[in-house]
């Protein structure tokens, strides 16, 4: 659930940051072919989409699978992160 919360938070932040230029684009009524071309996002010719997809998938799985394993073993909890960070810096749980 921690991973899903982080992903949802990241997507919401990107959405909010994309909303600002989109609202400016809509309010200014610019005569462009589209919003994404106006902000400079265009698909180039001859991109190696197959290799980009393979690389993105491999990196994603390389990060996601160990994360799931650590989550299933119980090593990833918010309380564990907080307690470990305080213990490593010399604080104890009673000081919190």
Short mmCIF file of the N, C-alpha and C atoms (twelve columns), coordinates in Angstrom:
data_MODEL
# 
_entry.id   MODEL 
# 
loop_
_atom_site.group_PDB 
_atom_site.id 
_atom_site.type_symbol 
_atom_site.label_atom_id 
_atom_site.label_alt_id 
_atom_site.label_comp_id 
_atom_site.label_asym_id 
_atom_site.label_seq_id 
_atom_site.Cartn_x 
_atom_site.Cartn_y 
_atom_site.Cartn_z 
_atom_site.pdbx_PDB_model_num 
ATOM 1   N N  . UNK A 1  0.813  -1.204 0.000   1 
ATOM 2   C CA . UNK A 1  0.000  0.000  0.000   1 
ATOM 3   C C  . UNK A 1  0.858  1.270  0.000   1 
ATOM 4   N N  . UNK A 2  2.060  1.176  0.585   1 
ATOM 5   C CA . UNK A 2  2.929  2.348  0.605   1 
ATOM 6   C C  . UNK A 2  3.283  2.748  -0.820  1 
ATOM 7   N N  . UNK A 3  3.605  1.748  -1.648  1 
ATOM 8   C CA . UNK A 3  3.971  2.039  -3.037  1 
ATOM 9   C C  . UNK A 3  2.808  2.672  -3.793  1 
ATOM 10  N N  . UNK A 4  1.610  2.161  -3.599  1 
ATOM 11  C CA . UNK A 4  0.445  2.723  -4.283  1 
ATOM 12  C C  . UNK A 4  0.188  4.160  -3.831  1 
ATOM 13  N N  . UNK A 5  0.346  4.427  -2.537  1 
ATOM 14  C CA . UNK A 5  0.163  5.793  -2.046  1 
ATOM 15  C C  . UNK A 5  1.191  6.733  -2.660  1 
ATOM 16  N N  . UNK A 6  2.427  6.273  -2.787  1 
ATOM 17  C CA . UNK A 6  3.468  7.106  -3.378  1 
ATOM 18  C C  . UNK A 6  3.199  7.345  -4.857  1 
ATOM 19  N N  . UNK A 7  2.755  6.314  -5.574  1 
ATOM 20  C CA . UNK A 7  2.450  6.472  -6.994  1 
ATOM 21  C C  . UNK A 7  1.286  7.432  -7.212  1 
ATOM 22  N N  . UNK A 8  0.243  7.285  -6.410  1 
ATOM 23  C CA . UNK A 8  -0.913 8.174  -6.532  1 
ATOM 24  C C  . UNK A 8  -0.506 9.608  -6.213  1 
ATOM 25  N N  . UNK A 9  0.319  9.787  -5.179  1 
ATOM 26  C CA . UNK A 9  0.783  11.121 -4.821  1 
ATOM 27  C C  . UNK A 9  1.605  11.735 -5.953  1 
ATOM 28  N N  . UNK A 10 2.484  10.950 -6.562  1 
ATOM 29  C CA . UNK A 10 3.308  11.461 -7.666  1 
ATOM 30  C C  . UNK A 10 2.441  11.843 -8.858  1 
ATOM 31  N N  . UNK A 11 1.461  11.013 -9.188  1 
ATOM 32  C CA . UNK A 11 0.582  11.317 -10.317 1 
ATOM 33  C C  . UNK A 11 -0.255 12.563 -10.055 1 
ATOM 34  N N  . UNK A 12 -0.711 12.738 -8.833  1 
ATOM 35  C CA . UNK A 12 -1.471 13.944 -8.500  1 
ATOM 36  C C  . UNK A 12 -0.603 15.188 -8.590  1 
ATOM 37  N N  . UNK A 13 0.644  15.092 -8.156  1 
ATOM 38  C CA . UNK A 13 1.543  16.238 -8.239  1 
ATOM 39  C C  . UNK A 13 1.825  16.604 -9.687  1 
ATOM 40  N N  . UNK A 14 2.060  15.608 -10.531 1 
ATOM 41  C CA . UNK A 14 2.293  15.878 -11.951 1 
ATOM 42  C C  . UNK A 14 1.038  16.481 -12.578 1 
ATOM 43  N N  . UNK A 15 -0.122 15.957 -12.211 1 
ATOM 44  C CA . UNK A 15 -1.371 16.487 -12.739 1 
ATOM 45  C C  . UNK A 15 -1.592 17.943 -12.348 1 
ATOM 46  N N  . UNK A 16 -1.290 18.265 -11.100 1 
ATOM 47  C CA . UNK A 16 -1.439 19.655 -10.667 1 
ATOM 48  C C  . UNK A 16 -0.458 20.571 -11.385 1 
ATOM 49  N N  . UNK A 17 0.775  20.105 -11.572 1 
ATOM 50  C CA . UNK A 17 1.749  20.939 -12.273 1 
ATOM 51  C C  . UNK A 17 1.412  21.083 -13.752 1 
ATOM 52  N N  . UNK A 18 0.777  20.083 -14.351 1 
ATOM 53  C CA . UNK A 18 0.362  20.189 -15.745 1 
ATOM 54  C C  . UNK A 18 -0.886 21.048 -15.887 1 
ATOM 55  N N  . UNK A 19 -1.659 21.178 -14.818 1 
ATOM 56  C CA . UNK A 19 -2.888 21.966 -14.892 1 
ATOM 57  C C  . UNK A 19 -2.599 23.455 -15.037 1 
ATOM 58  N N  . UNK A 20 -1.503 23.921 -14.466 1 
ATOM 59  C CA . UNK A 20 -1.185 25.355 -14.527 1 
ATOM 60  C C  . UNK A 20 -0.955 25.811 -15.965 1 
ATOM 61  N N  . UNK A 21 -0.044 25.173 -16.733 1 
ATOM 62  C CA . UNK A 21 0.107  25.621 -18.125 1 
ATOM 63  C C  . UNK A 21 -1.124 25.330 -18.980 1 
ATOM 64  N N  . UNK A 22 -1.867 24.259 -18.651 1 
ATOM 65  C CA . UNK A 22 -3.068 23.956 -19.421 1 
ATOM 66  C C  . UNK A 22 -4.112 25.048 -19.242 1 
ATOM 67  N N  . UNK A 23 -4.285 25.519 -18.026 1 
ATOM 68  C CA . UNK A 23 -5.241 26.603 -17.787 1 
ATOM 69  C C  . UNK A 23 -4.807 27.882 -18.490 1 
ATOM 70  N N  . UNK A 24 -3.510 28.157 -18.501 1 
ATOM 71  C CA . UNK A 24 -3.021 29.332 -19.230 1 
ATOM 72  C C  . UNK A 24 -3.278 29.175 -20.723 1 
ATOM 73  N N  . UNK A 25 -3.053 27.960 -21.238 1 
ATOM 74  C CA . UNK A 25 -3.285 27.693 -22.661 1 
ATOM 75  C C  . UNK A 25 -4.760 27.880 -23.012 1 
ATOM 76  N N  . UNK A 26 -5.643 27.368 -22.164 1 
ATOM 77  C CA . UNK A 26 -7.084 27.476 -22.432 1 
ATOM 78  C C  . UNK A 26 -7.546 28.933 -22.323 1 
ATOM 79  N N  . UNK A 27 -7.065 29.653 -21.324 1 
ATOM 80  C CA . UNK A 27 -7.514 31.034 -21.119 1 
ATOM 81  C C  . UNK A 27 -6.956 31.994 -22.158 1 
ATOM 82  N N  . UNK A 28 -5.760 31.734 -22.655 1 
ATOM 83  C CA . UNK A 28 -5.165 32.664 -23.609 1 
ATOM 84  C C  . UNK A 28 -5.648 32.409 -25.033 1 
ATOM 85  N N  . UNK A 29 -6.294 31.292 -25.293 1 
ATOM 86  C CA . UNK A 29 -6.857 30.932 -26.597 1 
ATOM 87  C C  . UNK A 29 -5.824 31.078 -27.723 1 
ATOM 88  N N  . UNK A 30 -4.707 30.454 -27.491 1 
ATOM 89  C CA . UNK A 30 -3.646 30.503 -28.496 1 
ATOM 90  C C  . UNK A 30 -4.029 29.667 -29.711 1 
ATOM 91  N N  . UNK A 31 -3.535 30.059 -30.859 1 
ATOM 92  C CA . UNK A 31 -3.858 29.360 -32.102 1 
ATOM 93  C C  . UNK A 31 -2.760 28.337 -32.424 1 
ATOM 94  N N  . UNK A 32 -2.628 27.327 -31.580 1 
ATOM 95  C CA . UNK A 32 -1.690 26.243 -31.812 1 
ATOM 96  C C  . UNK A 32 -2.457 24.986 -32.150 1 
ATOM 97  N N  . UNK A 33 -1.724 23.998 -32.636 1 
ATOM 98  C CA . UNK A 33 -2.391 22.763 -33.051 1 
ATOM 99  C C  . UNK A 33 -2.828 21.916 -31.871 1 
ATOM 100 N N  . UNK A 34 -2.253 22.102 -30.726 1 
ATOM 101 C CA . UNK A 34 -2.652 21.338 -29.553 1 
ATOM 102 C C  . UNK A 34 -1.826 21.719 -28.338 1 
ATOM 103 N N  . UNK A 35 -2.293 21.307 -27.181 1 
ATOM 104 C CA . UNK A 35 -1.629 21.675 -25.931 1 
ATOM 105 C C  . UNK A 35 -0.241 21.059 -25.832 1 
ATOM 106 N N  . UNK A 36 -0.116 19.766 -26.147 1 
ATOM 107 C CA . UNK A 36 1.170  19.095 -25.987 1 
ATOM 108 C C  . UNK A 36 2.221  19.622 -26.956 1 
ATOM 109 N N  . UNK A 37 1.828  19.971 -28.161 1 
ATOM 110 C CA . UNK A 37 2.797  20.582 -29.078 1 
ATOM 111 C C  . UNK A 37 3.141  21.997 -28.630 1 
ATOM 112 N N  . UNK A 38 2.226  22.672 -27.962 1 
ATOM 113 C CA . UNK A 38 2.475  24.016 -27.454 1 
ATOM 114 C C  . UNK A 38 3.527  24.000 -26.345 1 
ATOM 115 N N  . UNK A 39 3.493  22.966 -25.472 1 
ATOM 116 C CA . UNK A 39 4.495  22.896 -24.407 1 
ATOM 117 C C  . UNK A 39 5.756  22.176 -24.859 1 
ATOM 118 N N  . UNK A 40 5.789  21.681 -26.092 1 
ATOM 119 C CA . UNK A 40 7.008  21.105 -26.641 1 
ATOM 120 C C  . UNK A 40 7.106  19.599 -26.590 1 
ATOM 121 N N  . UNK A 41 6.042  18.907 -26.245 1 
ATOM 122 C CA . UNK A 41 6.056  17.442 -26.224 1 
ATOM 123 C C  . UNK A 41 5.577  16.921 -27.566 1 
ATOM 124 N N  . UNK A 42 6.523  16.455 -28.355 1 
ATOM 125 C CA . UNK A 42 6.199  15.924 -29.670 1 
ATOM 126 C C  . UNK A 42 6.888  14.577 -29.827 1 
ATOM 127 N N  . UNK A 43 6.283  13.700 -30.585 1 
ATOM 128 C CA . UNK A 43 6.899  12.412 -30.877 1 
ATOM 129 C C  . UNK A 43 7.851  12.599 -32.047 1 
ATOM 130 N N  . UNK A 44 9.098  12.240 -31.816 1 
ATOM 131 C CA . UNK A 44 10.093 12.364 -32.863 1 
ATOM 132 C C  . UNK A 44 9.968  11.237 -33.877 1 
ATOM 133 N N  . UNK A 45 10.598 11.440 -35.014 1 
ATOM 134 C CA . UNK A 45 10.554 10.417 -36.053 1 
ATOM 135 C C  . UNK A 45 11.669 9.413  -35.807 1 
ATOM 136 N N  . UNK A 46 11.329 8.162  -35.914 1 
ATOM 137 C CA . UNK A 46 12.324 7.107  -35.796 1 
ATOM 138 C C  . UNK A 46 12.781 6.810  -34.380 1 
ATOM 139 N N  . UNK A 47 11.941 7.046  -33.391 1 
ATOM 140 C CA . UNK A 47 12.306 6.710  -32.030 1 
ATOM 141 C C  . UNK A 47 12.305 5.198  -31.848 1 
ATOM 142 N N  . UNK A 48 13.258 4.660  -31.110 1 
ATOM 143 C CA . UNK A 48 13.283 3.222  -30.852 1 
ATOM 144 C C  . UNK A 48 12.298 2.849  -29.737 1 
ATOM 145 N N  . UNK A 49 11.015 2.923  -30.047 1 
ATOM 146 C CA . UNK A 49 9.984  2.706  -29.030 1 
ATOM 147 C C  . UNK A 49 10.050 1.307  -28.428 1 
ATOM 148 N N  . UNK A 50 10.402 0.317  -29.238 1 
ATOM 149 C CA . UNK A 50 10.477 -1.055 -28.732 1 
ATOM 150 C C  . UNK A 50 11.545 -1.161 -27.639 1 
ATOM 151 N N  . UNK A 51 12.736 -0.617 -27.897 1 
ATOM 152 C CA . UNK A 51 13.812 -0.710 -26.921 1 
ATOM 153 C C  . UNK A 51 13.545 0.175  -25.709 1 
ATOM 154 N N  . UNK A 52 12.895 1.296  -25.925 1 
ATOM 155 C CA . UNK A 52 12.542 2.153  -24.797 1 
ATOM 156 C C  . UNK A 52 11.547 1.442  -23.883 1 
ATOM 157 N N  . UNK A 53 10.580 0.746  -24.462 1 
ATOM 158 C CA . UNK A 53 9.599  0.008  -23.670 1 
ATOM 159 C C  . UNK A 53 10.269 -1.129 -22.909 1 
ATOM 160 N N  . UNK A 54 11.169 -1.858 -23.562 1 
ATOM 161 C CA . UNK A 54 11.874 -2.964 -22.898 1 
ATOM 162 C C  . UNK A 54 12.712 -2.441 -21.739 1 
ATOM 163 N N  . UNK A 55 13.433 -1.346 -21.943 1 
ATOM 164 C CA . UNK A 55 14.265 -0.775 -20.893 1 
ATOM 165 C C  . UNK A 55 13.422 -0.263 -19.734 1 
ATOM 166 N N  . UNK A 56 12.348 0.430  -20.034 1 
ATOM 167 C CA . UNK A 56 11.461 0.949  -18.990 1 
ATOM 168 C C  . UNK A 56 10.847 -0.194 -18.181 1 
ATOM 169 N N  . UNK A 57 10.415 -1.247 -18.859 1 
ATOM 170 C CA . UNK A 57 9.827  -2.398 -18.175 1 
ATOM 171 C C  . UNK A 57 10.853 -3.107 -17.305 1 
ATOM 172 N N  . UNK A 58 12.063 -3.294 -17.813 1 
ATOM 173 C CA . UNK A 58 13.106 -3.983 -17.042 1 
ATOM 174 C C  . UNK A 58 13.477 -3.189 -15.791 1 
ATOM 175 N N  . UNK A 59 13.634 -1.889 -15.920 1 
ATOM 176 C CA . UNK A 59 13.967 -1.069 -14.750 1 
ATOM 177 C C  . UNK A 59 12.808 -1.068 -13.755 1 
ATOM 178 N N  . UNK A 60 11.587 -0.952 -14.273 1 
ATOM 179 C CA . UNK A 60 10.423 -0.974 -13.389 1 
ATOM 180 C C  . UNK A 60 10.303 -2.273 -12.618 1 
ATOM 181 N N  . UNK A 61 10.495 -3.393 -13.300 1 
ATOM 182 C CA . UNK A 61 10.437 -4.684 -12.615 1 
ATOM 183 C C  . UNK A 61 11.603 -4.854 -11.657 1 
ATOM 184 N N  . UNK A 62 12.762 -4.340 -12.027 1 
ATOM 185 C CA . UNK A 62 13.923 -4.439 -11.148 1 
ATOM 186 C C  . UNK A 62 13.755 -3.679 -9.853  1 
ATOM 187 N N  . UNK A 63 12.928 -2.657 -9.864  1 
ATOM 188 C CA . UNK A 63 12.656 -1.894 -8.644  1 
ATOM 189 C C  . UNK A 63 11.422 -2.431 -7.937  1 
ATOM 190 N N  . UNK A 64 10.408 -2.802 -8.687  1 
ATOM 191 C CA . UNK A 64 9.111  -3.169 -8.115  1 
ATOM 192 C C  . UNK A 64 9.133  -4.541 -7.442  1 
ATOM 193 N N  . UNK A 65 9.783  -5.527 -8.050  1 
ATOM 194 C CA . UNK A 65 9.779  -6.888 -7.489  1 
ATOM 195 C C  . UNK A 65 10.504 -6.952 -6.146  1 
ATOM 196 N N  . UNK A 66 11.717 -6.375 -5.992  1 
ATOM 197 C CA . UNK A 66 12.323 -6.388 -4.650  1 
ATOM 198 C C  . UNK A 66 11.502 -5.611 -3.627  1 
ATOM 199 N N  . UNK A 67 10.853 -4.545 -4.071  1 
ATOM 200 C CA . UNK A 67 10.008 -3.779 -3.154  1 
ATOM 201 C C  . UNK A 67 8.852  -4.644 -2.644  1 
ATOM 202 N N  . UNK A 68 8.217  -5.383 -3.543  1 
ATOM 203 C CA . UNK A 68 7.129  -6.266 -3.123  1 
ATOM 204 C C  . UNK A 68 7.624  -7.356 -2.179  1 
ATOM 205 N N  . UNK A 69 8.810  -7.897 -2.442  1 
ATOM 206 C CA . UNK A 69 9.360  -8.940 -1.567  1 
ATOM 207 C C  . UNK A 69 9.619  -8.377 -0.175  1 
ATOM 208 N N  . UNK A 70 10.210 -7.174 -0.103  1 
ATOM 209 C CA . UNK A 70 10.450 -6.558 1.200   1 
ATOM 210 C C  . UNK A 70 9.138  -6.229 1.909   1 
ATOM 211 N N  . UNK A 71 8.135  -5.837 1.145   1 
ATOM 212 C CA . UNK A 71 6.837  -5.521 1.750   1 
ATOM 213 C C  . UNK A 71 6.178  -6.783 2.299   1 
ATOM 214 N N  . UNK A 72 6.269  -7.898 1.583   1 
ATOM 215 C CA . UNK A 72 5.661  -9.149 2.034   1 
ATOM 216 C C  . UNK A 72 6.365  -9.709 3.267   1 
ATOM 217 N N  . UNK A 73 7.667  -9.479 3.400   1 
ATOM 218 C CA . UNK A 73 8.393  -9.975 4.564   1 
ATOM 219 C C  . UNK A 73 8.182  -9.104 5.791   1 
ATOM 220 N N  . UNK A 74 7.549  -7.958 5.616   1 
ATOM 221 C CA . UNK A 74 7.272  -7.082 6.752   1 
ATOM 222 C C  . UNK A 74 8.397  -6.116 7.062   1 
ATOM 223 N N  . UNK A 75 9.366  -6.007 6.193   1 
ATOM 224 C CA . UNK A 75 10.492 -5.092 6.435   1 
ATOM 225 C C  . UNK A 75 10.136 -3.644 6.132   1 
ATOM 226 N N  . UNK A 76 9.078  -3.408 5.370   1 
ATOM 227 C CA . UNK A 76 8.704  -2.046 4.998   1 
ATOM 228 C C  . UNK A 76 7.443  -1.632 5.730   1 
ATOM 229 N N  . UNK A 77 7.626  -0.875 6.776   1 
ATOM 230 C CA . UNK A 77 6.493  -0.286 7.486   1 
ATOM 231 C C  . UNK A 77 6.889  1.131  7.871   1 
ATOM 232 N N  . UNK A 78 5.923  1.983  8.001   1 
ATOM 233 C CA . UNK A 78 6.224  3.354  8.390   1 
ATOM 234 C C  . UNK A 78 6.854  3.398  9.775   1 
ATOM 235 N N  . UNK A 79 6.342  2.622  10.710  1 
ATOM 236 C CA . UNK A 79 6.887  2.652  12.064  1 
ATOM 237 C C  . UNK A 79 8.321  2.159  12.079  1 
ATOM 238 N N  . UNK A 80 8.632  1.162  11.245  1 
ATOM 239 C CA . UNK A 80 10.004 0.670  11.180  1 
ATOM 240 C C  . UNK A 80 10.958 1.717  10.668  1 
ATOM 241 N N  . UNK A 81 10.543 2.473  9.658   1 
ATOM 242 C CA . UNK A 81 11.400 3.529  9.119   1 
ATOM 243 C C  . UNK A 81 11.657 4.611  10.167  1 
ATOM 244 N N  . UNK A 82 10.609 5.006  10.865  1 
ATOM 245 C CA . UNK A 82 10.741 6.081  11.845  1 
ATOM 246 C C  . UNK A 82 11.630 5.646  13.004  1 
ATOM 247 N N  . UNK A 83 11.372 4.458  13.548  1 
ATOM 248 C CA . UNK A 83 12.140 3.986  14.702  1 
ATOM 249 C C  . UNK A 83 13.593 3.774  14.316  1 
ATOM 250 N N  . UNK A 84 13.860 3.161  13.167  1 
ATOM 251 C CA . UNK A 84 15.236 2.920  12.743  1 
ATOM 252 C C  . UNK A 84 15.988 4.221  12.517  1 
ATOM 253 N N  . UNK A 85 15.337 5.212  11.935  1 
ATOM 254 C CA . UNK A 85 16.027 6.476  11.679  1 
ATOM 255 C C  . UNK A 85 16.381 7.183  12.980  1 
ATOM 256 N N  . UNK A 86 15.521 7.097  13.993  1 
ATOM 257 C CA . UNK A 86 15.848 7.716  15.268  1 
ATOM 258 C C  . UNK A 86 16.917 6.936  16.005  1 
ATOM 259 N N  . UNK A 87 16.884 5.601  15.936  1 
ATOM 260 C CA . UNK A 87 17.892 4.801  16.615  1 
ATOM 261 C C  . UNK A 87 19.266 4.989  15.995  1 
ATOM 262 N N  . UNK A 88 19.338 5.142  14.670  1 
ATOM 263 C CA . UNK A 88 20.619 5.326  14.010  1 
ATOM 264 C C  . UNK A 88 21.236 6.679  14.345  1 
ATOM 265 N N  . UNK A 89 20.422 7.661  14.665  1 
ATOM 266 C CA . UNK A 89 20.949 8.988  14.966  1 
ATOM 267 C C  . UNK A 89 21.187 9.172  16.461  1 
ATOM 268 N N  . UNK A 90 21.023 8.120  17.270  1 
ATOM 269 C CA . UNK A 90 21.307 8.209  18.686  1 
ATOM 270 C C  . UNK A 90 20.099 8.505  19.544  1 
ATOM 271 N N  . UNK A 91 18.938 8.713  18.960  1 
ATOM 272 C CA . UNK A 91 17.736 8.969  19.731  1 
ATOM 273 C C  . UNK A 91 17.080 7.651  20.095  1 
ATOM 274 N N  . UNK A 92 16.252 7.665  21.079  1 
ATOM 275 C CA . UNK A 92 15.483 6.472  21.415  1 
ATOM 276 C C  . UNK A 92 14.008 6.760  21.213  1 
ATOM 277 N N  . UNK A 93 13.203 5.701  21.295  1 
ATOM 278 C CA . UNK A 93 11.769 5.861  21.083  1 
ATOM 279 C C  . UNK A 93 11.148 6.737  22.172  1 
ATOM 280 N N  . UNK A 94 11.708 6.714  23.381  1 
ATOM 281 C CA . UNK A 94 11.163 7.526  24.468  1 
ATOM 282 C C  . UNK A 94 11.372 9.020  24.219  1 
ATOM 283 N N  . UNK A 95 12.374 9.383  23.441  1 
ATOM 284 C CA . UNK A 95 12.623 10.803 23.166  1 
ATOM 285 C C  . UNK A 95 11.600 11.373 22.205  1 
ATOM 286 N N  . UNK A 96 10.952 10.539 21.447  1 
ATOM 287 C CA . UNK A 96 9.969  11.009 20.480  1 
ATOM 288 C C  . UNK A 96 8.760  11.455 21.231  1 
# 
